[in-house]
Coordinates of C-alpha atoms in Angstrom, one line a residue:
M1 CA -69.1 -11.7 6.7
S2 CA -65.2 -11.8 6.4
G3 CA -62.2 -13.7 4.4
N4 CA -62.8 -13.7 0.9
G5 CA -66.6 -12.3 0.9
L6 CA -68.7 -9.4 1.8
E7 CA -68.1 -7.1 5.7
I8 CA -70.9 -5.4 6.2
R9 CA -69.5 -2.9 8.5
E10 CA -66.9 -1.7 5.3
L11 CA -70.3 -1.3 3.1
E12 CA -71.9 1.0 5.9
C13 CA -68.9 2.8 6.2
F14 CA -68.3 3.5 2.1
L15 CA -71.7 4.4 1.9
V16 CA -71.5 7.0 4.8
L17 CA -68.3 8.2 3.6
A18 CA -69.6 8.5 0.3
E19 CA -72.7 10.6 1.5
E20 CA -70.6 12.7 4.0
L21 CA -67.1 13.0 2.1
H22 CA -65.5 13.6 5.3
F23 CA -63.4 11.0 7.8
G24 CA -64.3 12.7 10.7
R25 CA -68.0 13.2 9.9
A26 CA -68.5 9.9 8.9
G27 CA -66.6 8.4 12.2
E28 CA -69.2 10.7 14.2
R29 CA -72.1 8.7 12.4
L30 CA -70.6 5.7 12.4
Y31 CA -69.6 6.0 16.5
I32 CA -66.0 4.7 15.3
S33 CA -62.6 6.6 15.3
Q34 CA -61.6 8.8 12.5
S35 CA -58.3 6.0 11.6
R36 CA -61.1 3.2 12.0
V37 CA -62.9 4.4 9.3
S38 CA -59.7 5.0 6.8
Q39 CA -59.4 1.3 7.9
L40 CA -62.8 -0.1 6.6
L41 CA -62.2 2.5 3.7
A42 CA -58.2 0.6 3.0
A43 CA -60.0 -3.1 3.5
L44 CA -62.7 -2.4 1.4
E45 CA -60.3 -1.4 -1.2
R46 CA -57.8 -3.8 -0.9
R47 CA -60.9 -6.1 -1.7
I48 CA -62.1 -4.6 -4.4
G49 CA -58.2 -3.7 -5.9
A50 CA -59.4 0.0 -7.0
R51 CA -59.6 3.2 -5.2
L52 CA -62.9 4.4 -4.7
L53 CA -62.1 7.8 -3.0
E54 CA -59.6 10.2 -3.8
R55 CA -58.3 12.0 -0.4
T56 CA -56.0 15.2 -0.6
S57 CA -55.4 17.6 2.6
R58 CA -58.2 20.2 1.3
R59 CA -60.7 17.7 0.0
V60 CA -62.3 14.2 -0.2
S61 CA -63.9 12.7 -4.0
L62 CA -65.4 10.0 -5.2
T63 CA -63.7 7.8 -8.4
T64 CA -65.0 7.4 -11.1
L65 CA -65.6 3.5 -9.8
G66 CA -66.6 4.6 -6.5
E67 CA -69.4 6.7 -7.9
R68 CA -70.6 3.7 -9.8
F69 CA -69.9 1.6 -6.9
L70 CA -72.2 3.6 -5.3
A71 CA -75.0 3.7 -7.8
E72 CA -75.1 -0.3 -7.9
L73 CA -74.1 -0.3 -3.6
K74 CA -76.9 2.0 -2.5
P75 CA -80.4 -0.2 -3.8
S76 CA -78.7 -3.8 -3.1
Y77 CA -78.0 -2.0 0.7
A78 CA -81.1 -0.5 1.1
E79 CA -83.3 -4.3 -0.2
L80 CA -80.6 -6.2 2.4
A81 CA -81.7 -3.5 5.4
A82 CA -85.8 -3.9 4.7
V83 CA -85.1 -8.0 4.6
V84 CA -83.6 -7.7 8.2
A85 CA -86.4 -5.3 8.7
R86 CA -89.1 -7.6 7.8
A87 CA -87.5 -10.9 9.7
R88 CA -87.6 -8.5 13.0
D89 CA -91.3 -7.4 12.0
A90 CA -92.2 -11.2 11.3
A91 CA -90.3 -11.8 15.0
R92 CA -92.1 -9.2 17.3
G93 CA -95.5 -8.8 15.9
V94 CA -96.0 -5.6 14.6
E95 CA -95.5 -2.8 16.2
G96 CA -93.6 0.7 16.3
T97 CA -94.3 3.2 14.5
L98 CA -96.1 3.1 10.8
R99 CA -96.0 6.7 8.9
I100 CA -98.7 7.0 6.6
G101 CA -98.2 10.2 4.0
F102 CA -101.7 11.9 2.3
Q103 CA -102.4 14.1 -0.2
G104 CA -105.5 16.1 -0.3
T105 CA -107.7 15.1 2.4
A106 CA -107.6 12.3 4.6
D107 CA -111.3 11.1 3.8
D108 CA -113.8 8.6 5.4
R109 CA -111.7 5.5 4.0
L110 CA -108.3 6.3 4.9
M111 CA -109.2 7.2 8.6
R112 CA -111.5 4.0 8.2
A113 CA -108.0 2.2 7.3
I114 CA -105.8 3.3 10.2
E115 CA -108.9 2.4 12.8
V116 CA -109.0 -1.3 10.9
F117 CA -105.5 -0.8 11.2
Q118 CA -105.3 -0.3 14.9
E119 CA -107.6 -2.4 15.4
R120 CA -105.7 -4.8 14.3
H121 CA -102.4 -4.3 15.4
P122 CA -102.9 -2.0 18.7
A123 CA -99.0 -2.1 19.7
C124 CA -98.1 -0.2 16.5
A125 CA -98.7 3.3 16.7
T126 CA -99.7 5.5 14.0
E127 CA -98.2 8.9 12.4
V128 CA -100.3 11.0 9.6
V129 CA -99.0 13.9 7.4
E130 CA -99.8 16.0 4.8
I131 CA -98.0 15.1 1.9
P132 CA -97.1 18.4 -0.6
F133 CA -99.3 18.6 -3.5
A134 CA -96.3 19.1 -6.3
D135 CA -94.4 15.9 -5.1
P136 CA -96.3 13.1 -4.7
F137 CA -93.8 10.5 -4.5
G138 CA -90.9 12.7 -2.3
A139 CA -91.6 11.6 1.0
V140 CA -92.2 8.0 0.4
R141 CA -89.0 7.5 -2.2
E142 CA -86.9 9.2 1.1
G143 CA -88.3 7.5 3.5
D144 CA -90.1 10.4 5.3
V145 CA -93.0 8.3 5.4
D146 CA -93.8 4.5 5.3
A147 CA -96.6 4.5 2.8
G148 CA -98.2 7.3 0.6
I149 CA -102.3 7.6 0.0
V150 CA -101.3 9.5 -3.6
L151 CA -103.6 10.5 -6.5
L152 CA -103.2 8.1 -9.6
P153 CA -101.3 7.5 -11.8
V154 CA -98.2 5.9 -10.6
A155 CA -95.2 4.6 -13.0
E156 CA -92.3 4.9 -10.7
P157 CA -90.4 2.0 -11.3
D158 CA -88.5 2.4 -7.7
L159 CA -92.1 2.3 -5.7
V160 CA -95.1 0.0 -5.6
L161 CA -98.2 0.9 -5.9
G162 CA -100.9 -1.1 -3.9
P163 CA -104.6 -1.2 -3.1
V164 CA -106.6 1.3 -5.4
F165 CA -109.7 2.9 -3.8
S166 CA -112.0 6.0 -3.4
S167 CA -112.3 6.7 -6.9
E168 CA -114.3 10.3 -7.1
R169 CA -116.1 12.5 -9.9
Q170 CA -113.9 15.4 -10.6
T171 CA -115.4 19.1 -10.0
V172 CA -113.3 22.0 -10.6
A173 CA -112.8 24.8 -8.4
V174 CA -113.3 28.3 -9.5
S175 CA -113.8 32.0 -8.2
V176 CA -117.2 33.4 -7.2
R177 CA -116.6 35.7 -10.1
H178 CA -116.4 33.1 -12.8
A179 CA -118.3 32.5 -15.7
F180 CA -118.9 29.0 -14.5
A181 CA -120.1 29.8 -10.9
G182 CA -123.5 29.6 -11.6
R183 CA -123.3 26.4 -13.6
S184 CA -124.7 23.7 -12.0
S185 CA -122.4 20.9 -13.9
L186 CA -119.7 21.2 -16.9
T187 CA -118.3 18.7 -19.1
A188 CA -114.5 18.3 -20.5
V189 CA -115.5 20.4 -23.3
D190 CA -116.1 23.4 -20.8
L191 CA -113.1 23.3 -19.9
A192 CA -111.1 23.0 -23.4
D193 CA -110.2 26.7 -22.6
T194 CA -110.1 27.0 -19.1
P195 CA -106.7 27.7 -17.5
L196 CA -106.2 24.8 -14.9
I197 CA -103.8 25.3 -12.3
A198 CA -101.0 22.5 -12.1
A199 CA -98.5 21.4 -9.8
A200 CA -94.8 22.7 -9.7
G201 CA -91.6 21.4 -8.6
P202 CA -90.8 17.4 -8.9
A203 CA -94.0 15.7 -10.0
P204 CA -93.5 14.0 -13.2
A205 CA -94.9 15.5 -16.4
Y206 CA -97.5 12.1 -16.9
W207 CA -98.6 13.1 -13.2
R208 CA -98.9 17.1 -14.0
E209 CA -101.2 16.5 -17.1
A210 CA -103.3 14.1 -15.2
Q211 CA -104.4 16.4 -12.9
A212 CA -104.3 19.8 -14.8
P213 CA -105.2 18.5 -18.6
S214 CA -103.9 20.7 -21.2
G215 CA -105.1 23.9 -22.0
P216 CA -104.1 27.7 -21.7
P217 CA -101.4 28.4 -19.6
A218 CA -101.9 28.4 -16.2
P219 CA -99.8 29.3 -12.6
A220 CA -98.6 25.9 -10.8
V221 CA -98.6 25.5 -7.5
R222 CA -96.7 23.2 -4.6
T223 CA -99.4 23.1 -2.2
L224 CA -103.2 23.3 -2.4
Q225 CA -103.9 26.5 -0.5
E226 CA -102.0 27.7 -2.8
G227 CA -104.0 26.8 -5.5
L228 CA -106.9 27.7 -4.1
T229 CA -105.5 31.4 -3.2
L230 CA -105.2 31.7 -6.7
V231 CA -108.7 30.0 -7.7
A232 CA -110.5 32.6 -5.1
A233 CA -108.6 35.5 -6.8
D234 CA -110.0 34.5 -10.3
R235 CA -106.6 33.7 -11.8
A236 CA -107.6 29.8 -12.8
A237 CA -109.7 27.1 -12.1
M238 CA -108.3 23.8 -10.2
L239 CA -109.6 20.5 -10.5
L240 CA -110.2 18.7 -7.5
C241 CA -112.1 15.4 -6.1
G242 CA -115.2 15.6 -4.6
P243 CA -114.5 15.2 -1.3
T244 CA -111.3 17.5 -1.2
A245 CA -113.5 19.9 -2.9
E246 CA -116.3 19.8 0.0
Y247 CA -113.4 19.8 2.8
H248 CA -111.7 22.9 1.9
G249 CA -115.4 24.4 1.4
R250 CA -114.8 28.8 1.1
K251 CA -116.8 31.8 0.6
D252 CA -115.6 33.2 -2.5
V253 CA -114.6 30.2 -4.2
V254 CA -117.4 27.0 -6.1
F255 CA -117.2 23.7 -6.9
V256 CA -119.1 22.6 -9.8
P257 CA -118.9 19.1 -10.9
V258 CA -117.6 17.6 -14.3
D259 CA -118.4 15.2 -16.6
G260 CA -116.6 13.4 -19.1
L261 CA -113.6 13.2 -16.9
P262 CA -111.4 10.4 -15.4
D263 CA -112.9 9.8 -12.1
S264 CA -109.6 10.6 -9.4
V265 CA -108.7 7.9 -7.6
L266 CA -106.5 7.1 -4.6
G267 CA -103.5 4.2 -4.5
M268 CA -101.2 3.0 -1.5
V269 CA -97.9 3.3 -2.5
W270 CA -94.7 2.4 -1.0
R271 CA -90.6 2.0 -1.5
G272 CA -89.7 -1.0 -3.7
G273 CA -88.0 -3.1 -1.1
G274 CA -89.6 -1.1 1.5
E275 CA -92.2 -3.9 2.1
T276 CA -91.9 -4.6 5.8
E277 CA -95.1 -6.2 7.7
R278 CA -96.4 -3.0 9.1
V279 CA -96.7 -1.9 5.9
R280 CA -98.4 -4.9 4.5
E281 CA -100.7 -5.1 7.6
F282 CA -102.1 -1.8 6.4
A283 CA -102.3 -2.9 2.6
R284 CA -105.0 -4.8 4.2
A285 CA -106.9 -2.4 6.0
V286 CA -106.3 -0.2 3.4
A287 CA -108.2 -3.2 1.0
V288 CA -111.1 -3.5 3.8
A289 CA -111.8 0.0 4.0
A290 CA -112.5 0.3 0.2
A291 CA -114.3 -2.8 0.1
E292 CA -116.7 -1.1 2.7
G293 CA -117.5 1.2 0.0

């Protein structure tokens, strides 16, 4: 689009420049000359009527208007790119690669969903990667995966929650030396005075609270294996769903079922505006696997 309308290449150039803050590197990413980068930026600034970047001999920086323009442009450009991707997917059918992230354990229902998806769309490959325990939404938000299978709750305004499945009873992981190790089951009241390992890092507070209800101070970890190592050392206990506990069974840790806590539930999430045909079809496959039980 040109004339008095939008020029997509100018917007793309500005977005890359805002990331690199360097005309040479921006040109390398865009496969154009440094002078062409300057021309595109100048054309955009004329269209807007003000400077978006300040350029000196030593540094490039965004103006106040440039920062505001960037904040408003990025989500709109991402949505536009997603519209093009959805149209391309619809025209080609479902092919390429679908990247799926998961937390905890890739259990039978997730593997069944992948199987259903592959049966329906053999031209589309699937890649499965583990999402860190302490960062359930980062890989989805950054585009490292197309969709994530994560522990609920999910209350992120920029993410979409799709099919919910795999409701499982909670267990608590304790050291074989812990007082609870000989119990056949526990209640939520039993855990009230028990330090429960929590997630560290960027996980939102409401999500951390759901995985480790408030109690005495306890260590925070980034990965599930870090948590189980601290459990084995009898530093604290850790809540896990039944299948994850079974998968990570070890001789120095005991998993005791807990009554009176909400079940552990998984949900499929993806970026708002990032719903491609691959993502939609995998959501349907997850729903099929959930219905099969």
